[in-house]
Every structure is written in structure tokens, then in C-alpha cells.
mmCIF file of C-alpha atoms in Angstrom:
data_model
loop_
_atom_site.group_PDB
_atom_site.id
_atom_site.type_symbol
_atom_site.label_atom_id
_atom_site.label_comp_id
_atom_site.label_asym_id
_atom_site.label_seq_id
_atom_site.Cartn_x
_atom_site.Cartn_y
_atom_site.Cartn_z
ATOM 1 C CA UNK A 1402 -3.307 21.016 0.510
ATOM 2 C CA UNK A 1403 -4.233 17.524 1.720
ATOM 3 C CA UNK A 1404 -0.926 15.405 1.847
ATOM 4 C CA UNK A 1405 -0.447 11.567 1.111
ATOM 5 C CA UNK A 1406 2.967 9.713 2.106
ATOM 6 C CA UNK A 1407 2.779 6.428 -0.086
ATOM 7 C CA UNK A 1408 5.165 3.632 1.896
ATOM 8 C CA UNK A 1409 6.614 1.121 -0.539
ATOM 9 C CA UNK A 1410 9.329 -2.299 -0.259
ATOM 10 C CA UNK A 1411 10.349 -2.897 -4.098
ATOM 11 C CA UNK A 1412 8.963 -1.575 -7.383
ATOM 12 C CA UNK A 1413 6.846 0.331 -6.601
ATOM 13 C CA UNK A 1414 4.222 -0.441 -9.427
ATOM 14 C CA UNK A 1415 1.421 0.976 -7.396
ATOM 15 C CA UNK A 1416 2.810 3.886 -6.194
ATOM 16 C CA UNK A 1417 3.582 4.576 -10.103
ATOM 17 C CA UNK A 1418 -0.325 4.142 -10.831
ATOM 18 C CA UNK A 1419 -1.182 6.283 -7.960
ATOM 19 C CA UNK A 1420 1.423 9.051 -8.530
ATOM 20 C CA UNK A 1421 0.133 8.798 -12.450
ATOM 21 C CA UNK A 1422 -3.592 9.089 -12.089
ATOM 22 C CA UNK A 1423 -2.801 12.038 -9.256
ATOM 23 C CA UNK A 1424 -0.670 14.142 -12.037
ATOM 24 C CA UNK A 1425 -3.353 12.683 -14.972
ATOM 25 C CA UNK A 1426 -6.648 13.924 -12.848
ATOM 26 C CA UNK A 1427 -4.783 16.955 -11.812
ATOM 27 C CA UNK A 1428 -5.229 16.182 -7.766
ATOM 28 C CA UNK A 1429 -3.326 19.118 -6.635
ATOM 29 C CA UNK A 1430 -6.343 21.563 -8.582
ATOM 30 C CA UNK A 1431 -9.360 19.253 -8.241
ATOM 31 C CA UNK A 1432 -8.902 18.009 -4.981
ATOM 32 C CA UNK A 1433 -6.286 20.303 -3.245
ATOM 33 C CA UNK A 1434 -4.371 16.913 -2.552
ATOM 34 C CA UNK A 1435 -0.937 15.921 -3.347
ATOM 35 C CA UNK A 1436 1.543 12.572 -3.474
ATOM 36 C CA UNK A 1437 4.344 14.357 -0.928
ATOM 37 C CA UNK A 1438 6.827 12.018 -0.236
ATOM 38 C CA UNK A 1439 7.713 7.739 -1.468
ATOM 39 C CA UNK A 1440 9.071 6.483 1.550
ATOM 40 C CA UNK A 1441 11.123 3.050 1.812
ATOM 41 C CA UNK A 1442 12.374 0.734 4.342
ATOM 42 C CA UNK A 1443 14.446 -0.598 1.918
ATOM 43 C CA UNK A 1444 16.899 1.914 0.322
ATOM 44 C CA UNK A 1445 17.480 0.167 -2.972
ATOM 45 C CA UNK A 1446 14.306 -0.309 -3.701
ATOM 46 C CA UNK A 1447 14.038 0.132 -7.279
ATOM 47 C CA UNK A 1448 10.353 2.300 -6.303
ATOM 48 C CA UNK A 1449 12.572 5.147 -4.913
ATOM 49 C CA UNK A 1450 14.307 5.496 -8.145
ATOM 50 C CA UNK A 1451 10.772 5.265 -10.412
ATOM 51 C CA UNK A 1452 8.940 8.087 -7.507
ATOM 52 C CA UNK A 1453 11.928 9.765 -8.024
ATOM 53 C CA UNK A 1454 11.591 9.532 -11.806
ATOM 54 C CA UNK A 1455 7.931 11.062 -11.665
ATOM 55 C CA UNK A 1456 9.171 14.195 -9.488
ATOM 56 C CA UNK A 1457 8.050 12.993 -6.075
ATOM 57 C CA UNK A 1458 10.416 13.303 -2.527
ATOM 58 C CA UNK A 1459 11.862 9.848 -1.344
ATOM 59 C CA UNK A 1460 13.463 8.875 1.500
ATOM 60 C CA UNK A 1461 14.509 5.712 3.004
ATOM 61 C CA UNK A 1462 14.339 4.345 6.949
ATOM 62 C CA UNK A 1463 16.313 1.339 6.574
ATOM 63 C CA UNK A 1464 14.732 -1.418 9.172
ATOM 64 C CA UNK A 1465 17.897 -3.292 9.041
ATOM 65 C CA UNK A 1466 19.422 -0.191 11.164
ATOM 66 C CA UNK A 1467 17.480 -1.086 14.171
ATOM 67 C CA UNK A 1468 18.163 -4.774 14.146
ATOM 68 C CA UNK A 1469 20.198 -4.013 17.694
ATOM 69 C CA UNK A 1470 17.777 -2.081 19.493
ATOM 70 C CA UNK A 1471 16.154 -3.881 22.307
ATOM 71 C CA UNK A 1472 12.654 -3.719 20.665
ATOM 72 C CA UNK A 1473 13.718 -3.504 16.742
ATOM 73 C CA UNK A 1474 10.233 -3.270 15.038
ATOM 74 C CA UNK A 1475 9.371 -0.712 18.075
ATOM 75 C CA UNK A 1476 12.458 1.592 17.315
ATOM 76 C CA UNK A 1477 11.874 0.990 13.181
ATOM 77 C CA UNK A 1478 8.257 2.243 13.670
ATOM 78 C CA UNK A 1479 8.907 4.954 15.417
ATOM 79 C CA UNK A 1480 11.645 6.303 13.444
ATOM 80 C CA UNK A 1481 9.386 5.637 9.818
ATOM 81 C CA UNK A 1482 6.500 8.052 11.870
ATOM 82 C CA UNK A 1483 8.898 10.574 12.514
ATOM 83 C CA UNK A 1484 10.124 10.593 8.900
ATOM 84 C CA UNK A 1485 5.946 10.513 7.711
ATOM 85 C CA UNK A 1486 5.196 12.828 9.814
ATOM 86 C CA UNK A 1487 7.750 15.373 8.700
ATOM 87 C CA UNK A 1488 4.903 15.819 5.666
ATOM 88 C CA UNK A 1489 1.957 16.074 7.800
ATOM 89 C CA UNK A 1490 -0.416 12.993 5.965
ATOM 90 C CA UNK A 1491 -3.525 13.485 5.857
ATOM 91 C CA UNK A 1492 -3.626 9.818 4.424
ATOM 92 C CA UNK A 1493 -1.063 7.396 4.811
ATOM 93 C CA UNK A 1494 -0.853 4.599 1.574
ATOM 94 C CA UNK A 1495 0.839 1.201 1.835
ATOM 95 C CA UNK A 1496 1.503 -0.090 -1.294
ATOM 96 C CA UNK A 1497 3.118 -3.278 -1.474
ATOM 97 C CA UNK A 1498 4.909 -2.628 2.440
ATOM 98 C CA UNK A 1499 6.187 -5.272 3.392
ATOM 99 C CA UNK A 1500 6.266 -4.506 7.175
ATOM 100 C CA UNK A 1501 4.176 -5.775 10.083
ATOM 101 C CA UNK A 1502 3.400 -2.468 11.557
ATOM 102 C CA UNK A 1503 2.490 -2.388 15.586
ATOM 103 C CA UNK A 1504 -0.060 -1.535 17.458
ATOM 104 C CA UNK A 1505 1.509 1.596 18.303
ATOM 105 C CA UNK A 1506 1.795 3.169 14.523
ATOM 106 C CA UNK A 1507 -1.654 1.859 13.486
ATOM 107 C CA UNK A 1508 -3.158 3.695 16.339
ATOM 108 C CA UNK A 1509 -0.944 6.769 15.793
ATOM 109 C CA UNK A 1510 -2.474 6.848 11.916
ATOM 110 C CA UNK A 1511 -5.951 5.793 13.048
ATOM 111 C CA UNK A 1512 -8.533 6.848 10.614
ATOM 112 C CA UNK A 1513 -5.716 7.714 7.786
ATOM 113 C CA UNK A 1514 -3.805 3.833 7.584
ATOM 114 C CA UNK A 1515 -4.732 2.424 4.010
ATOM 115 C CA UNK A 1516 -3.426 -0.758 2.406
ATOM 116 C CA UNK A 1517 -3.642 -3.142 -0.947
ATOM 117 C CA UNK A 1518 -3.762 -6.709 -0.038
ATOM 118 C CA UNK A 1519 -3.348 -9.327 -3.246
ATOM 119 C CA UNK A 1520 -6.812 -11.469 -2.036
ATOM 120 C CA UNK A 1521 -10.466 -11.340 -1.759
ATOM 121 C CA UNK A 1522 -10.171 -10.712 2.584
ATOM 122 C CA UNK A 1523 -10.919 -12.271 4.592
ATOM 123 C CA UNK A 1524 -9.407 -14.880 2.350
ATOM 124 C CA UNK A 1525 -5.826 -15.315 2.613
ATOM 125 C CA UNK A 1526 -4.759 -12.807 4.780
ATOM 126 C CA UNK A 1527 -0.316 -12.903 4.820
ATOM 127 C CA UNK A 1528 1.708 -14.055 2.191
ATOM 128 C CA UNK A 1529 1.404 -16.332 -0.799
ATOM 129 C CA UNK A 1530 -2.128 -15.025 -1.616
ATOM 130 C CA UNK A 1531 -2.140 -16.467 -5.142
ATOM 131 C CA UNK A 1532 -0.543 -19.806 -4.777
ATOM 132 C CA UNK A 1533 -3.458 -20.308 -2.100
ATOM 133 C CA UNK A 1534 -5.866 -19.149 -3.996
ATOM 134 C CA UNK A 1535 -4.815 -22.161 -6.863
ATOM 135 C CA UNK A 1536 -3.907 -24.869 -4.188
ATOM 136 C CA UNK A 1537 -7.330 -24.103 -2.696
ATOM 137 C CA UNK A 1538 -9.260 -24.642 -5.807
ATOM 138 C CA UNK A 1539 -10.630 -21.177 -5.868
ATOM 139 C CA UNK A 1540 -12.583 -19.657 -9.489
ATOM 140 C CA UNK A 1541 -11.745 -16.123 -8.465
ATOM 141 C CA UNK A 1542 -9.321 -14.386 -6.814
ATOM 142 C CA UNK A 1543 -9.011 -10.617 -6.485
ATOM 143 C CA UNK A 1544 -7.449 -7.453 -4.402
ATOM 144 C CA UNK A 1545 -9.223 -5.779 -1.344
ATOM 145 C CA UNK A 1546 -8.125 -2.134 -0.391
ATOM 146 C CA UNK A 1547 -8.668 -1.938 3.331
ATOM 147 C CA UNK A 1548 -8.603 0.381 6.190
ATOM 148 C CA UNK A 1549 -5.638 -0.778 8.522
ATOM 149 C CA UNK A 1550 -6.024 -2.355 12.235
ATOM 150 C CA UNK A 1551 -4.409 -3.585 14.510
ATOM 151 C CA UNK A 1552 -5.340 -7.333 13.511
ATOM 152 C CA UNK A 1553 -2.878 -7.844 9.803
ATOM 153 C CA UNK A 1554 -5.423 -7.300 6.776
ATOM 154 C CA UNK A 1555 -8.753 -7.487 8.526
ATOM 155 C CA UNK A 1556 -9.155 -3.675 8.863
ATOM 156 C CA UNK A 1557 -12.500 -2.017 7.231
ATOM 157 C CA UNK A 1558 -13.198 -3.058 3.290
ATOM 158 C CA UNK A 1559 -13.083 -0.156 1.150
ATOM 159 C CA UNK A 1560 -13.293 -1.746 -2.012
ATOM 160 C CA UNK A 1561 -12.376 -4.996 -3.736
ATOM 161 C CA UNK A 1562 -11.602 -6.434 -7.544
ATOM 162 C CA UNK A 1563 -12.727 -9.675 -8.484
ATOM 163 C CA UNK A 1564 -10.451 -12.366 -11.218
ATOM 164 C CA UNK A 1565 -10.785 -15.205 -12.793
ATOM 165 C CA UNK A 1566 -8.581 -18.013 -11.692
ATOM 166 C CA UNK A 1567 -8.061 -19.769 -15.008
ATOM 167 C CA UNK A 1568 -7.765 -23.160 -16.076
ATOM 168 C CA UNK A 1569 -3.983 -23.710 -16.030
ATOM 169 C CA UNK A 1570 -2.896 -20.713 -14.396
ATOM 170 C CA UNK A 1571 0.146 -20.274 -11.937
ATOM 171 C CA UNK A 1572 1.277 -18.213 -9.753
ATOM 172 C CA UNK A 1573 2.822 -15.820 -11.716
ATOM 173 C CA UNK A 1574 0.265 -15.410 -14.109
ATOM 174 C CA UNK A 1575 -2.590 -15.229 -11.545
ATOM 175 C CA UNK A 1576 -0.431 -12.516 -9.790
ATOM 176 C CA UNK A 1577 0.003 -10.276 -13.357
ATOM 177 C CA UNK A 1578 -3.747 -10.143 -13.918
ATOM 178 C CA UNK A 1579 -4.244 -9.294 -10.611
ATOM 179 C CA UNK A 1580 -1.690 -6.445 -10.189
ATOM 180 C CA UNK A 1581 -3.458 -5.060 -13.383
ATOM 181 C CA UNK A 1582 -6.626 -4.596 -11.830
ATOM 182 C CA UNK A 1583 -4.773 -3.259 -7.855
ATOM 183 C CA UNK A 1584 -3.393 -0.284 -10.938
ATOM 184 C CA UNK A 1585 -7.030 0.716 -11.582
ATOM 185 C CA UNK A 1586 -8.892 0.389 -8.070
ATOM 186 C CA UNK A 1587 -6.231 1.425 -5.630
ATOM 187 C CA UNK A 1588 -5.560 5.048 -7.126
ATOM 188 C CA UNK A 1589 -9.910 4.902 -7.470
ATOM 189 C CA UNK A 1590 -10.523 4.498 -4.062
ATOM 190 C CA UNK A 1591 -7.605 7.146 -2.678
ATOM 191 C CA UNK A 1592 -9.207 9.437 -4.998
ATOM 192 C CA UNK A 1593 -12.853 8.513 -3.261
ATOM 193 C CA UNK A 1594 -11.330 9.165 0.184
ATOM 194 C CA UNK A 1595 -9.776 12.263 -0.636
ATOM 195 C CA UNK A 1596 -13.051 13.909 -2.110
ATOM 196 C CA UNK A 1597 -14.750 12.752 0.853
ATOM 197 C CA UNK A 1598 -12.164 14.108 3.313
#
């Protein structure tokens, strides 16, 4: 059974989508593949509670505990691999993570690091993807699921979905219509990479 550990920071919207179109398409008996753990660095996260909801394991590596260690991301990293690798990944998910990861844990997930990022990349890598995308004057906007590097969101393009910035729209409009199309093409290209695996 092929094992993915899906790493999420708040709702968890699409870890739902994934987790849904795994049970929906029957992973476990087409694909031998499974969603076996929701892991958080933020233990309230209100995703925890909705993976929990759908039957899934959780568990929580709060980064805040490391904050007094003399390398803090270093120690956080390490202790998140250890708690990831406790369900042996064959494919490791970041959906909405909102962690700079080091050099360290990209290279220990090499070839099995996959991430979501809310623009068309190479546009707009970081934060604030839509409210760039408007202040720049851009017609379309989008979502690119990516292999992860070491550089933040310039890893390999998997696949991307392409939207309409329209006439009047904000940021939290642009962002809905976007998020709607991440629900379709992030659980379709996991679903590619497990049948090719």
C-alpha cells in the first residue's frame, strides 16, 4: 500500500478534496494507495478536526515548541520528519503549509515533496499571490502544483489551472475562484503520480 502524509496550517480545504476524491475513486483498491496521516504544525488547526472528521490519523508538531532551540526551524524539521516518517510516505503533500522547509527536509523527501502554490509560477512566488496578481494588472491568475526544491516554489511544474481576473475583482473573490479550481487539479495530479509510481 503506497502511503501519502498530507501536511496542512488551517482548514484544511485541500486536504478535504484530496481525502474525498481518494475515498470517492476508491484509491486504496484502484491504486493500492492511501491518505495515512493529516499532520499539523499548528494544533488547532481547524484541518485536524475536518481529517479527523473523514476517518484519517492526525497529529500535530507544534513549531512554536522549538522556538528555544539554537537552530528552531532545524529542530522543527527534524522533529515533523520523524513524525512523517513514522507512516513511511511514499509521497509527501503540502497543502496550504505554511512553513519554509530547509534544505535538509527537501533533500530528505527528494523525489516525493509536492506542493499547491495560489499563482501561475514563476509568477508570484511567497505570499499575497492574488493581491499581486490585481495590483499587477494581470487577466489571469491561476494555481501551479509543483515538485518541491530547495529554491521556495520554483521546484518542477506538474500541472497548472488558469482564471480569469475579473473586472472588479478583489482579493477575496479572486482567491475563492481560485481555491475552486486547486479542489479539482491538486487531488488530479496526486492521483497521476500515484498511477505512475
Amino acid at each position: 500500500m503506497k502511503n501519502l502524509v498530507i501536511l496542512i496550517s488551517g482548514g484544511g480545504s485541500n486536504m478535504e478534496a484530496i481525502v474525498r476524491t481518494a475515498q470517492q475513486r476508491d484509491w486504496p483498491g484502484r491504486l493500492q494507495a492511501r491518505v495515512a496521516a493529516v499532520l499539523s504544525n499548528r494544533p488547532d488547526c481547524a484541518g485536524l478536526a475536518r481529517a479527523q472528521a473523514l476517518g484519517v490519523p492526525t497529529a500535530a508538531v507544534d513549531h512554536r515548541a522549538f522556538a528555544q532551540a539554537p537552530d528552531p526551524r532545524a529542530a522543527f524539521d527534524a522533529a515533523l520528519a520523524d513524525a512523517i516518517d513514522a507512516y513511511a510516505p511514499d509521497l509527501v503533500v503540502l497543502a496550504g503549509f505554511m512553513r519554509i522547509l530547509t534544505p535538509g527536509f527537501v533533500r530528505h523527501y527528494a523525489g516525493r515533496l509536492v506542493n499547491i502554490h495560489p499563482s501561475l509560477l514563476p509568477a508570484f512566488p511567497g505570499l499575497h499571490t492574488h493581491r499581486r496578481a490585481i495590483e499587477a494588472g494581470c487577466r489571469v491568475a491561476g494555481a501551479t502544483v509543483h515538485r518541491v526544491t530547495e529554491e521556495l516554489d520554483h521546484g518542477p511544474i506538474l500541472d497548472q489551472v488558469v482564471v480569469p481576473v475579473l473586472p472588479g475583482d478583489d482579493e477575496a473573490a479572486l482567491s475563492a475562484r481560485v481555491l475552486a479550481q486547486e479542489h479539482r487539479m491538486y487531488p488530479r495530479v496526486i492521483e497521476r503520480l500515484l498511477t505512475a509510481a
